[in-house]
mmCIF file of C-alpha atoms in Angstrom:
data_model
loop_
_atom_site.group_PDB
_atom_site.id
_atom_site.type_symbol
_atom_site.label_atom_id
_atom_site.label_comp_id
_atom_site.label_asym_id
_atom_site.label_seq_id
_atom_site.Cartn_x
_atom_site.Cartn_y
_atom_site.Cartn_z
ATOM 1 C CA UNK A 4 0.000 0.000 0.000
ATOM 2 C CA UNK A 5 0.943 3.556 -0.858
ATOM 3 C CA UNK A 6 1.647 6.062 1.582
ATOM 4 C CA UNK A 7 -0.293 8.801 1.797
ATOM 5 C CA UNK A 8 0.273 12.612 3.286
ATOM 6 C CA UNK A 9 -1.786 12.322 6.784
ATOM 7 C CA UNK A 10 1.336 8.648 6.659
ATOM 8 C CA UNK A 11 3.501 11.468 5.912
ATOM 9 C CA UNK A 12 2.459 13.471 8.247
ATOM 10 C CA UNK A 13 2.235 11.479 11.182
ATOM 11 C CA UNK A 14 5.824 9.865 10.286
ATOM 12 C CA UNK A 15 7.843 9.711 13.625
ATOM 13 C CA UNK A 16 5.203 10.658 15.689
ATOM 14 C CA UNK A 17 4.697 8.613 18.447
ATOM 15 C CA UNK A 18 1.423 5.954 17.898
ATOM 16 C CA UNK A 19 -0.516 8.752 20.760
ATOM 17 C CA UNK A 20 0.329 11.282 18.763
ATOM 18 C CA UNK A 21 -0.630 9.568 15.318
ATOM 19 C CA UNK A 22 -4.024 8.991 17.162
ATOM 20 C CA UNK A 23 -4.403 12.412 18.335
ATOM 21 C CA UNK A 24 -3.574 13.502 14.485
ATOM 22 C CA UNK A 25 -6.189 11.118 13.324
ATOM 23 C CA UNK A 26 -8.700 12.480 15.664
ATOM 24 C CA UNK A 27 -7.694 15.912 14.729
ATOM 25 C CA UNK A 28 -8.072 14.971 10.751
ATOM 26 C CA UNK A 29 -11.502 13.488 11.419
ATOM 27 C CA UNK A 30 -13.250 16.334 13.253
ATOM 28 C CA UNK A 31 -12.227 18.142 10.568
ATOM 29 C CA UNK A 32 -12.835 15.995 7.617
ATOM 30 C CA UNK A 33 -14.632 13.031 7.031
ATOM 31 C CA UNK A 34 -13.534 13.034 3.450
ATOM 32 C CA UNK A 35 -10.313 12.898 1.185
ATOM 33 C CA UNK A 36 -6.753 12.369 2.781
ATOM 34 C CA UNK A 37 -5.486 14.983 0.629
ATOM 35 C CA UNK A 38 -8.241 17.790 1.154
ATOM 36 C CA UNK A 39 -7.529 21.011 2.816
ATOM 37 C CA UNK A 40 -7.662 20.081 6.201
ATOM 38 C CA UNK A 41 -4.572 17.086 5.751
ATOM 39 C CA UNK A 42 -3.237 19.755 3.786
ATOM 40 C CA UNK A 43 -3.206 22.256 6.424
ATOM 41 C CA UNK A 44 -1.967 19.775 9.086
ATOM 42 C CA UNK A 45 0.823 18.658 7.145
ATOM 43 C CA UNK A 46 1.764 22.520 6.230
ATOM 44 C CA UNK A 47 2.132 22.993 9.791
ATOM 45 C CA UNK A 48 3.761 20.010 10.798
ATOM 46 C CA UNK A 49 6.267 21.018 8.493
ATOM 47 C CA UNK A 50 6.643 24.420 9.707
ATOM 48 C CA UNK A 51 6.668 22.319 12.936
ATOM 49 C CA UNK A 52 9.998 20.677 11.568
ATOM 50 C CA UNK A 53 10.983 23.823 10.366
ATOM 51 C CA UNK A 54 10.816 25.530 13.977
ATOM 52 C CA UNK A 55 12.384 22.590 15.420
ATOM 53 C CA UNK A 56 15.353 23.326 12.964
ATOM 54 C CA UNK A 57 15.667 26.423 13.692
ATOM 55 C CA UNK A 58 17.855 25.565 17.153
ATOM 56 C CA UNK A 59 20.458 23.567 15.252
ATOM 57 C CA UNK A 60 20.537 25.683 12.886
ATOM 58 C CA UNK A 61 20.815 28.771 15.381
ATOM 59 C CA UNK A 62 24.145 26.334 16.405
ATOM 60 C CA UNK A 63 25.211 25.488 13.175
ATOM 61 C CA UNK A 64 25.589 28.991 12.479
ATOM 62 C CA UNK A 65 27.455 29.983 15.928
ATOM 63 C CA UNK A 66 30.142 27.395 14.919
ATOM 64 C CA UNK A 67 30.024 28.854 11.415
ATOM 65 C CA UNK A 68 30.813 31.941 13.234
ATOM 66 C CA UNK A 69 33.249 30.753 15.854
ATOM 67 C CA UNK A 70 35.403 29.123 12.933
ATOM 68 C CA UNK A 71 35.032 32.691 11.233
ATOM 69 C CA UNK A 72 36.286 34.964 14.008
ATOM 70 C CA UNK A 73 39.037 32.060 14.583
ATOM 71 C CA UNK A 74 39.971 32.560 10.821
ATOM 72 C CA UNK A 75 40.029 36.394 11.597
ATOM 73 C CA UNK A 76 41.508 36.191 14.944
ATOM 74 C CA UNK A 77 44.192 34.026 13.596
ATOM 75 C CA UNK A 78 44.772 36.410 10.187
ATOM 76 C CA UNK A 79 44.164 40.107 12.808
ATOM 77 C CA UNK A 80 47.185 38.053 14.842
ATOM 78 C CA UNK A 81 49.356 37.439 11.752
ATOM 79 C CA UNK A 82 48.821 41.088 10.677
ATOM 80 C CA UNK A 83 49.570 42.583 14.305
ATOM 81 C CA UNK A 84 52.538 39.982 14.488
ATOM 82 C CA UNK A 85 53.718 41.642 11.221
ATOM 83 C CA UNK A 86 53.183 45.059 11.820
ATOM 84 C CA UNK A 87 55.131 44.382 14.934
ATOM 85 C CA UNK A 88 58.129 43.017 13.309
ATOM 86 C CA UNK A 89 58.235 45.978 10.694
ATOM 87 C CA UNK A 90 57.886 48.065 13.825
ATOM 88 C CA UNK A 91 60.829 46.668 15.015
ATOM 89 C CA UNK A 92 62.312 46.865 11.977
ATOM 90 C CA UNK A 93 61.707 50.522 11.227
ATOM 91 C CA UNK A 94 62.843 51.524 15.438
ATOM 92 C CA UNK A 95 66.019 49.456 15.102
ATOM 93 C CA UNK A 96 66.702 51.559 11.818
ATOM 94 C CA UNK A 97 65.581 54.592 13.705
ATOM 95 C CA UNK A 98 68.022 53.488 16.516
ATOM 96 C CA UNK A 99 70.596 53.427 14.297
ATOM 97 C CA UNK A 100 70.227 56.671 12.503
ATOM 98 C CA UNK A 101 69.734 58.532 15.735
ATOM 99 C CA UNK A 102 73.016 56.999 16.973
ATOM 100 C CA UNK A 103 74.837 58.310 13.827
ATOM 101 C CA UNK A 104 73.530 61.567 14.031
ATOM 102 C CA UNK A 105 74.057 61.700 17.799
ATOM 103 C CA UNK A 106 77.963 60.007 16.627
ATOM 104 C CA UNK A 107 78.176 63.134 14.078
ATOM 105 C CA UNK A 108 76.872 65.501 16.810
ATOM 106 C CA UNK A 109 79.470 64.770 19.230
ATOM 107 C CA UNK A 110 82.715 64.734 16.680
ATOM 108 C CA UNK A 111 81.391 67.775 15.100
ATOM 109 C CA UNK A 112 81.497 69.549 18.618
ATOM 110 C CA UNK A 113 84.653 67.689 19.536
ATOM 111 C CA UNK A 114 86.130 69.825 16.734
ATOM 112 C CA UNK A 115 84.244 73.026 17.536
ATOM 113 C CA UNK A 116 85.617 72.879 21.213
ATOM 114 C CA UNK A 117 89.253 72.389 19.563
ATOM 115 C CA UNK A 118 88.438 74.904 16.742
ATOM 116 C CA UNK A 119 86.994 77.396 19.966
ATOM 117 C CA UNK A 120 90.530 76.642 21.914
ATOM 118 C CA UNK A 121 92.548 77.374 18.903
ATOM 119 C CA UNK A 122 90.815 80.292 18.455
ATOM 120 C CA UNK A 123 91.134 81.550 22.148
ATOM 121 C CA UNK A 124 94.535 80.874 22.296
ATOM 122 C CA UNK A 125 94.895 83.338 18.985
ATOM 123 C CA UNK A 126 93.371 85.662 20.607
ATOM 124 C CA UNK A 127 95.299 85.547 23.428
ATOM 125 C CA UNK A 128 98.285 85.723 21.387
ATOM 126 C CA UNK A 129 96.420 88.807 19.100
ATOM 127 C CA UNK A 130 96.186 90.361 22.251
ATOM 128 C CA UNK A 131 99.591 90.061 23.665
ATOM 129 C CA UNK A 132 101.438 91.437 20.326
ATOM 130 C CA UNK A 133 98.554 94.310 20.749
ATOM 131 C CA UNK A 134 99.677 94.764 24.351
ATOM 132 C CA UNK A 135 103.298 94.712 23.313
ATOM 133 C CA UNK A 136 102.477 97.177 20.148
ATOM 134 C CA UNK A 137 100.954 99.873 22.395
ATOM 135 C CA UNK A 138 103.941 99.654 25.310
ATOM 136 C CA UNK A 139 106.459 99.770 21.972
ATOM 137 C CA UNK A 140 104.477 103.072 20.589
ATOM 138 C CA UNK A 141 103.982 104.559 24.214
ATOM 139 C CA UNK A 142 107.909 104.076 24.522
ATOM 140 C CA UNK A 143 108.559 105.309 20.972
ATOM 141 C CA UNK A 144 106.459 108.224 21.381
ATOM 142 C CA UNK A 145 108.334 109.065 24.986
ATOM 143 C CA UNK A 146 111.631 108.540 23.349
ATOM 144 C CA UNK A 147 110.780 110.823 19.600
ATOM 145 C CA UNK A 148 109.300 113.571 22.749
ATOM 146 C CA UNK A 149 112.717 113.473 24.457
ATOM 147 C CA UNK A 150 115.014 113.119 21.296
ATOM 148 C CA UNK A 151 112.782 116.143 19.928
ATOM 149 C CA UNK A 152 113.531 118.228 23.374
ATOM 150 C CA UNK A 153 117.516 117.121 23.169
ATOM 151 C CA UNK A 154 117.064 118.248 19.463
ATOM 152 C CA UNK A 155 115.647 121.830 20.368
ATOM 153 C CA UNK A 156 118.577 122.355 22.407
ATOM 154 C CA UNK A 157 120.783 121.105 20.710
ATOM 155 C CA UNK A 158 119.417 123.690 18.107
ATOM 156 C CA UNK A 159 119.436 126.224 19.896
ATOM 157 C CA UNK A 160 122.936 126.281 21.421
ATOM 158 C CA UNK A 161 123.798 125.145 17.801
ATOM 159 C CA UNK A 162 122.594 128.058 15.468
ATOM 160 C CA UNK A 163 124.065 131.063 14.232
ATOM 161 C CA UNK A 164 122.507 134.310 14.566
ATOM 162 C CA UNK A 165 122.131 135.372 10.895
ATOM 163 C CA UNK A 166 118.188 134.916 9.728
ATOM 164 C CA UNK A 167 119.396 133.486 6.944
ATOM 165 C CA UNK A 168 121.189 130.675 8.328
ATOM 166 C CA UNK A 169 117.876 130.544 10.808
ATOM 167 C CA UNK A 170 115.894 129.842 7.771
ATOM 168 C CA UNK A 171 118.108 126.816 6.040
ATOM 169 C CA UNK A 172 118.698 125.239 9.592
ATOM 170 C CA UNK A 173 114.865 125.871 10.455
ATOM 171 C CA UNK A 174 114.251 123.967 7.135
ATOM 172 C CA UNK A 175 116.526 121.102 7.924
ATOM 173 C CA UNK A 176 115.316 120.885 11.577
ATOM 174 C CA UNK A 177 111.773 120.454 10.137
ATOM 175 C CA UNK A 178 112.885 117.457 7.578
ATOM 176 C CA UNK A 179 114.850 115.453 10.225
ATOM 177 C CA UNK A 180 111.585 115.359 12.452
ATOM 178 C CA UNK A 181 109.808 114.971 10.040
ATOM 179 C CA UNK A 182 111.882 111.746 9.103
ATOM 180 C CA UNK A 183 112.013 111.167 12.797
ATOM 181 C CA UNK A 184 108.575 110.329 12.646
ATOM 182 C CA UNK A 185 108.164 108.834 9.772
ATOM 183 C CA UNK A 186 110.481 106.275 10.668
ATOM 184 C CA UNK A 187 108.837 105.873 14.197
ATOM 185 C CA UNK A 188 105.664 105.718 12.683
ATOM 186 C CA UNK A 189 107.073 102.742 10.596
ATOM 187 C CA UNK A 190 108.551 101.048 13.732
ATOM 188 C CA UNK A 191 105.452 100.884 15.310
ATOM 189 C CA UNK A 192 103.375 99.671 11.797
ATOM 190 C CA UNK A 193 105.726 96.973 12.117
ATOM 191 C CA UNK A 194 105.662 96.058 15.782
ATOM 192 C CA UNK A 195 101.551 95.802 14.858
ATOM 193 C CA UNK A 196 102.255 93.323 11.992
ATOM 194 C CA UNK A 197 104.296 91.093 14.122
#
């Protein structure tokens, strides 16, 4: 014999339940096994099956899920593992270039500071030769002052009385101061340039 849909409906129902079904069908239908009413009943005992689905598949998706967020947990840890190791990468390079600027940094002030005491000691020395230049033209001034005085009387006990004689000696007296300086003024050019 052929099974029918109320068979199909009532397959793995317990035999109480089967009974009840049967009950059910016959209040509602003394006629066909497939009219409306079996039809109905079997919609809903497939929605039924449906419902009673629903759970696993509620769980079949959370593992679906789970196996998901482990696939992007695991890739999320590869990517933060490899951003970490080119963050290593790119500090240990950093490292390295702020140790050979902070390398440059101290030679290049190594040589300033030597540079700066070379320089110091230059102008220690400048000053020195400048201290000696001024004493030298202090002393040659003092000494063309005196030699000058010496000169005028020397002159004077020196020089005839006749104003024309006054006037050639005047002249000469006037050239050898004049060379007098010059040549002091020379002496002390060239204690500067020492």
């Amino acid at each position: 014999m052929e099974d029918t849909d109320f068979d199909l409906l009532c397959a793995g129902l317990s035999p109480d339940e089967a009974k009840r079904m049967r009950k059910i069908l016959a209040e509602w239908n003394d006629g066909d096994e497939n009219g409306f009413p079996v039809q109905l009943a079997m919609l809903t005992r497939a929605q039924w099956r449906a419902a009673a689905l629903v759970p696993q598949a509620v769980n079949d998706s959370r593992k679906l899920i789970e196996l998901h967020l482990a696939e992007y947990q695991r890739q999320t840890s590869a990517l933060i593992s490899n951003l970490s190791v080119i963050g290593e990468e790119q500090t240990d390079e950093l490292k390295k270039i702020v140790q050979a600027h902070t390398e440059a940094l101290n030679q290049a002030s190594g040589s300033f500071r030597s540079q700066l005491k070379e320089i110091g000691a230059a102008a220690q020395d400048i000053r020195r030769h400048l201290d000696d230049g001024v004493s030298a033209h202090h002393r040659v001034k003092t000494d063309l002052k005196s030699g000058s005085e010496r000169f005028q009387k020397l002159a004077k006990n020196w020089m005839p009385e006749s104003p024309a004689a006054n006037k050639t000696d005047w002249l000469t007296l006037l050239g050898l101061i004049f060379i007098g300086i010059v040549i002091g003024a020379f002496i002390v050019l060239f204690i500067r340039l020492k």
